[in-house]
PDB file of C-alpha atoms and ligand atoms in Angstrom:
ATOM      1  CA  MET A   1    -107.148 204.180  56.519  1.00 96.00           C
ATOM      2  CA  LYS A   2    -107.856 207.703  57.666  1.00 98.00           C
ATOM      3  CA  ILE A   3    -106.357 209.192  60.818  1.00 98.00           C
ATOM      4  CA  LEU A   4    -107.019 212.462  62.615  1.00 98.00           C
ATOM      5  CA  VAL A   5    -104.172 213.938  64.680  1.00 98.00           C
ATOM      6  CA  ILE A   6    -105.422 216.356  67.343  1.00 99.00           C
ATOM      7  CA  ASN A   7    -103.147 218.559  69.425  1.00 98.00           C
ATOM      8  CA  GLY A   8    -104.263 220.697  72.332  1.00 98.00           C
ATOM      9  CA  PRO A   9    -103.136 223.987  73.874  1.00 98.00           C
ATOM     10  CA  ASN A  10     -99.610 225.294  73.419  1.00 97.00           C
ATOM     11  CA  ILE A  11     -98.558 222.473  71.104  1.00 98.00           C
ATOM     12  CA  ASN A  12     -98.449 225.168  68.399  1.00 98.00           C
ATOM     13  CA  LEU A  13     -95.534 226.637  70.392  1.00 95.00           C
ATOM     14  CA  LEU A  14     -93.287 223.598  70.128  1.00 97.00           C
ATOM     15  CA  GLY A  15     -89.724 224.705  69.530  1.00 92.00           C
ATOM     16  CA  LEU A  16     -90.330 227.795  71.667  1.00 87.00           C
ATOM     17  CA  ARG A  17     -91.893 226.435  74.849  1.00 91.00           C
ATOM     18  CA  GLU A  18     -89.800 224.651  77.493  1.00 90.00           C
ATOM     19  CA  LYS A  19     -87.255 223.293  75.014  1.00 93.00           C
ATOM     20  CA  GLU A  20     -85.599 221.202  77.733  1.00 92.00           C
ATOM     21  CA  ILE A  21     -88.859 219.241  78.006  1.00 92.00           C
ATOM     22  CA  TYR A  22     -90.389 219.372  74.520  1.00 93.00           C
ATOM     23  CA  GLY A  23     -87.283 219.765  72.352  1.00 91.00           C
ATOM     24  CA  GLU A  24     -86.137 222.207  69.681  1.00 94.00           C
ATOM     25  CA  ASN A  25     -88.412 221.157  66.859  1.00 96.00           C
ATOM     26  CA  SER A  26     -91.534 223.086  65.874  1.00 97.00           C
ATOM     27  CA  TYR A  27     -95.183 222.084  65.410  1.00 98.00           C
ATOM     28  CA  LYS A  28     -94.566 222.386  61.663  1.00 98.00           C
ATOM     29  CA  ASP A  29     -91.681 219.880  61.983  1.00 98.00           C
ATOM     30  CA  LEU A  30     -94.009 217.524  63.853  1.00 98.00           C
ATOM     31  CA  ILE A  31     -96.646 217.721  61.108  1.00 98.00           C
ATOM     32  CA  GLN A  32     -93.996 217.147  58.438  1.00 98.00           C
ATOM     33  CA  MET A  33     -92.647 214.060  60.223  1.00 98.00           C
ATOM     34  CA  ILE A  34     -96.143 212.561  60.529  1.00 98.00           C
ATOM     35  CA  MET A  35     -97.027 213.443  56.923  1.00 98.00           C
ATOM     36  CA  ASP A  36     -93.843 211.760  55.637  1.00 98.00           C
ATOM     37  CA  TYR A  37     -94.669 208.584  57.550  1.00 98.00           C
ATOM     38  CA  CYS A  38     -98.305 208.539  56.434  1.00 98.00           C
ATOM     39  CA  GLN A  39     -97.393 209.136  52.804  1.00 98.00           C
ATOM     40  CA  LYS A  40     -95.019 206.169  52.920  1.00 98.00           C
ATOM     41  CA  GLU A  41     -97.691 203.991  54.547  1.00 98.00           C
ATOM     42  CA  LYS A  42    -100.517 205.250  52.322  1.00 97.00           C
ATOM     43  CA  ILE A  43    -102.491 206.547  55.276  1.00 98.00           C
ATOM     44  CA  GLU A  44    -104.745 209.556  54.848  1.00 98.00           C
ATOM     45  CA  VAL A  45    -104.031 212.007  57.657  1.00 98.00           C
ATOM     46  CA  GLU A  46    -105.544 215.276  58.829  1.00 98.00           C
ATOM     47  CA  PHE A  47    -104.378 217.624  61.568  1.00 98.00           C
ATOM     48  CA  PHE A  48    -106.133 219.824  64.064  1.00 98.00           C
ATOM     49  CA  GLN A  49    -104.598 221.997  66.769  1.00 98.00           C
ATOM     50  CA  SER A  50    -106.509 224.254  69.120  1.00 98.00           C
ATOM     51  CA  ASN A  51    -106.010 226.112  72.362  1.00 98.00           C
ATOM     52  CA  HIS A  52    -109.745 225.813  73.079  1.00 98.00           C
ATOM     53  CA  GLU A  53    -111.407 222.866  74.778  1.00 98.00           C
ATOM     54  CA  GLY A  54    -114.776 223.243  73.010  1.00 98.00           C
ATOM     55  CA  ALA A  55    -113.107 223.402  69.597  1.00 98.00           C
ATOM     56  CA  ILE A  56    -111.421 220.070  70.324  1.00 98.00           C
ATOM     57  CA  VAL A  57    -114.766 218.568  71.409  1.00 98.00           C
ATOM     58  CA  ASP A  58    -116.347 219.844  68.155  1.00 98.00           C
ATOM     59  CA  GLU A  59    -113.570 218.269  66.101  1.00 98.00           C
ATOM     60  CA  ILE A  60    -113.931 214.885  67.825  1.00 98.00           C
ATOM     61  CA  GLN A  61    -117.687 214.967  67.194  1.00 98.00           C
ATOM     62  CA  LYS A  62    -117.130 215.803  63.506  1.00 98.00           C
ATOM     63  CA  ALA A  63    -114.759 212.843  63.211  1.00 98.00           C
ATOM     64  CA  TYR A  64    -117.614 210.377  63.731  1.00 98.00           C
ATOM     65  CA  GLY A  65    -118.062 208.237  60.629  1.00 97.00           C
ATOM     66  CA  VAL A  66    -115.142 209.953  58.893  1.00 98.00           C
ATOM     67  CA  PHE A  67    -111.944 208.731  60.585  1.00 98.00           C
ATOM     68  CA  ASP A  68    -110.753 205.209  61.463  1.00 97.00           C
ATOM     69  CA  GLY A  69    -108.468 206.393  64.224  1.00 98.00           C
ATOM     70  CA  ILE A  70    -107.571 209.392  66.364  1.00 98.00           C
ATOM     71  CA  VAL A  71    -104.163 210.313  67.745  1.00 98.00           C
ATOM     72  CA  ILE A  72    -104.608 212.933  70.433  1.00 98.00           C
ATOM     73  CA  ASN A  73    -102.263 214.958  72.569  1.00 98.00           C
ATOM     74  CA  PRO A  74    -104.774 216.915  74.641  1.00 98.00           C
ATOM     75  CA  ALA A  75    -101.863 218.737  76.349  1.00 98.00           C
ATOM     76  CA  ALA A  76    -103.021 220.464  79.560  1.00 98.00           C
ATOM     77  CA  TYR A  77    -106.640 219.371  78.941  1.00 98.00           C
ATOM     78  CA  THR A  78    -105.469 215.790  79.509  1.00 98.00           C
ATOM     79  CA  HIS A  79    -105.541 216.454  83.218  1.00 98.00           C
ATOM     80  CA  THR A  80    -108.786 218.418  83.407  1.00 98.00           C
ATOM     81  CA  SER A  81    -111.180 217.680  80.569  1.00 98.00           C
ATOM     82  CA  VAL A  82    -114.137 215.419  81.171  1.00 98.00           C
ATOM     83  CA  ALA A  83    -115.656 217.018  78.036  1.00 98.00           C
ATOM     84  CA  ILE A  84    -112.903 215.646  75.780  1.00 98.00           C
ATOM     85  CA  LEU A  85    -113.147 212.254  77.499  1.00 98.00           C
ATOM     86  CA  ASP A  86    -116.916 212.162  76.941  1.00 98.00           C
ATOM     87  CA  ALA A  87    -116.575 213.183  73.271  1.00 98.00           C
ATOM     88  CA  LEU A  88    -114.101 210.330  72.674  1.00 98.00           C
ATOM     89  CA  LYS A  89    -116.406 207.902  74.461  1.00 98.00           C
ATOM     90  CA  ALA A  90    -119.343 209.101  72.350  1.00 98.00           C
ATOM     91  CA  VAL A  91    -117.742 208.618  68.934  1.00 98.00           C
ATOM     92  CA  ARG A  92    -115.963 205.354  69.883  1.00 98.00           C
ATOM     93  CA  ILE A  93    -113.210 205.862  67.305  1.00 98.00           C
ATOM     94  CA  PRO A  94    -110.035 203.909  68.235  1.00 98.00           C
ATOM     95  CA  THR A  95    -107.872 206.495  69.967  1.00 98.00           C
ATOM     96  CA  VAL A  96    -104.267 206.672  71.102  1.00 98.00           C
ATOM     97  CA  GLU A  97    -103.244 209.322  73.623  1.00 98.00           C
ATOM     98  CA  VAL A  98     -99.774 210.780  73.138  1.00 98.00           C
ATOM     99  CA  HIS A  99     -97.573 212.929  75.348  1.00 98.00           C
ATOM    100  CA  ILE A 100     -94.218 214.174  74.173  1.00 97.00           C
ATOM    101  CA  SER A 101     -92.869 214.268  77.724  1.00 97.00           C
ATOM    102  CA  ASP A 102     -92.880 211.550  80.368  1.00 97.00           C
ATOM    103  CA  VAL A 103     -95.948 212.801  82.244  1.00 97.00           C
ATOM    104  CA  GLN A 104     -95.664 210.113  84.939  1.00 95.00           C
ATOM    105  CA  ASN A 105     -92.322 211.515  86.034  1.00 95.00           C
ATOM    106  CA  ARG A 106     -93.177 215.196  86.248  1.00 96.00           C
ATOM    107  CA  GLU A 107     -95.475 217.124  88.615  1.00 93.00           C
ATOM    108  CA  GLU A 108     -98.087 215.140  90.530  1.00 97.00           C
ATOM    109  CA  PHE A 109    -100.996 216.829  88.693  1.00 93.00           C
ATOM    110  CA  ARG A 110     -99.790 215.482  85.338  1.00 97.00           C
ATOM    111  CA  LYS A 111    -100.211 211.863  86.483  1.00 96.00           C
ATOM    112  CA  LEU A 112    -103.989 211.978  86.153  1.00 97.00           C
ATOM    113  CA  SER A 113    -105.377 211.658  82.628  1.00 98.00           C
ATOM    114  CA  TYR A 114    -109.118 211.695  82.012  1.00 98.00           C
ATOM    115  CA  VAL A 115    -108.529 211.030  78.317  1.00 98.00           C
ATOM    116  CA  SER A 116    -106.726 207.754  79.042  1.00 98.00           C
ATOM    117  CA  LEU A 117    -110.080 206.339  80.177  1.00 98.00           C
ATOM    118  CA  ALA A 118    -111.202 206.437  76.534  1.00 98.00           C
ATOM    119  CA  ALA A 119    -107.854 205.649  74.888  1.00 98.00           C
ATOM    120  CA  ALA A 120    -106.870 202.181  73.681  1.00 98.00           C
ATOM    121  CA  LYS A 121    -103.271 203.078  74.505  1.00 98.00           C
ATOM    122  CA  THR A 122    -101.241 205.892  76.057  1.00 98.00           C
ATOM    123  CA  ILE A 123     -97.748 206.703  74.827  1.00 98.00           C
ATOM    124  CA  ALA A 124     -95.629 209.146  76.832  1.00 98.00           C
ATOM    125  CA  GLY A 125     -92.004 210.197  76.918  1.00 97.00           C
ATOM    126  CA  GLU A 126     -91.047 209.135  73.392  1.00 97.00           C
ATOM    127  CA  GLY A 127     -90.828 212.716  72.097  1.00 97.00           C
ATOM    128  CA  PHE A 128     -92.217 213.321  68.595  1.00 98.00           C
ATOM    129  CA  ASP A 129     -91.705 209.612  67.780  1.00 98.00           C
ATOM    130  CA  GLY A 130     -94.608 208.846  70.113  1.00 98.00           C
ATOM    131  CA  TYR A 131     -96.993 210.084  67.420  1.00 98.00           C
ATOM    132  CA  LEU A 132     -95.590 207.522  64.971  1.00 98.00           C
ATOM    133  CA  SER A 133     -95.842 204.752  67.570  1.00 98.00           C
ATOM    134  CA  ALA A 134     -99.490 205.772  68.007  1.00 98.00           C
ATOM    135  CA  ILE A 135    -100.167 205.588  64.277  1.00 98.00           C
ATOM    136  CA  ARG A 136     -98.454 202.185  64.076  1.00 98.00           C
ATOM    137  CA  PHE A 137    -100.703 200.931  66.869  1.00 98.00           C
ATOM    138  CA  LEU A 138    -103.800 202.178  65.004  1.00 98.00           C
ATOM    139  CA  GLN A 139    -102.546 200.507  61.800  1.00 98.00           C
ATOM    140  CA  GLU A 140    -102.181 197.151  63.581  1.00 96.00           C
ATOM    141  CA  ASN A 141    -105.574 197.597  65.191  1.00 91.00           C
ATOM    142  CA  ASP A 142    -107.145 198.367  61.807  1.00 90.00           C
ATOM    143  CA  GLN A 143    -105.567 195.334  60.127  1.00 88.00           C
ATOM    144  CA  GLN A 144    -106.921 193.036  62.840  1.00 87.00           C
ATOM    145  CA  LYS A 145    -110.387 194.474  62.195  1.00 77.00           C
ATOM    146  CA  GLU A 146    -110.203 193.352  58.542  1.00 67.00           C
ATOM    147  CA  HIS A 147    -109.347 189.720  59.370  1.00 63.00           C
TER     148      HIS A 147
HETATM  149  C1  DQA B  27     -98.032 217.221  77.239  1.00 97.31           C
HETATM  150  C2  DQA B  27     -97.961 217.053  78.749  1.00 97.31           C
HETATM  151  C3  DQA B  27     -98.991 217.928  79.439  1.00 97.31           C
HETATM  152  O1  DQA B  27     -98.929 217.742  80.858  1.00 97.31           O
HETATM  153  C4  DQA B  27     -98.732 219.388  79.137  1.00 97.31           C
HETATM  154  O2  DQA B  27     -99.738 220.191  79.719  1.00 97.31           O
HETATM  155  C5  DQA B  27     -98.590 219.661  77.687  1.00 97.31           C
HETATM  156  C6  DQA B  27     -97.928 218.680  76.822  1.00 97.31           C
HETATM  157  C7  DQA B  27     -96.929 216.442  76.503  1.00 97.31           C
HETATM  158  O3  DQA B  27     -97.032 216.314  75.277  1.00 97.31           O
HETATM  159  O4  DQA B  27     -95.964 215.999  77.120  1.00 97.31           O
HETATM  160  O5  DQA B  27     -98.947 220.742  77.208  1.00 97.31           O
HETATM  161  O6  DQA B  27     -99.280 216.688  76.795  1.00 97.31           O
END
């Protein structure tokens, strides 16, 4: 199975930004953790991070017919982007939305997620481990498809 992990704006600054919320570990550490898991599970994985909404839309469009699942942390675009929602709806690739922090228990404006309308599942507040929970969900989903 082939999974695309997309991260939105400021996720490249993990380890530097608001450590009390997002922790001490870097984006590179996050990639390494996911790569280790995928190697063990024999999952092909690719990563994309961008601070630009249109670039994320382009990447979702390019994923059509290539990836079996998408794990996406749209970061701030979660709460604003109809364009990312529409791209996910267009390609219909099983998608899990991930947030490192517990978005439901922060500012009011973080409670609304457009992306969740296209996601099979939303995982929030599990820290970096949320990405692995998302991949596990996609694995289970993929196995059911085969039977
Ligand atoms: C985030 C939560 C968003 O509200 C925020 O804008 C982010 C990161 C998270 O992973 O917890 O940049 O998606």
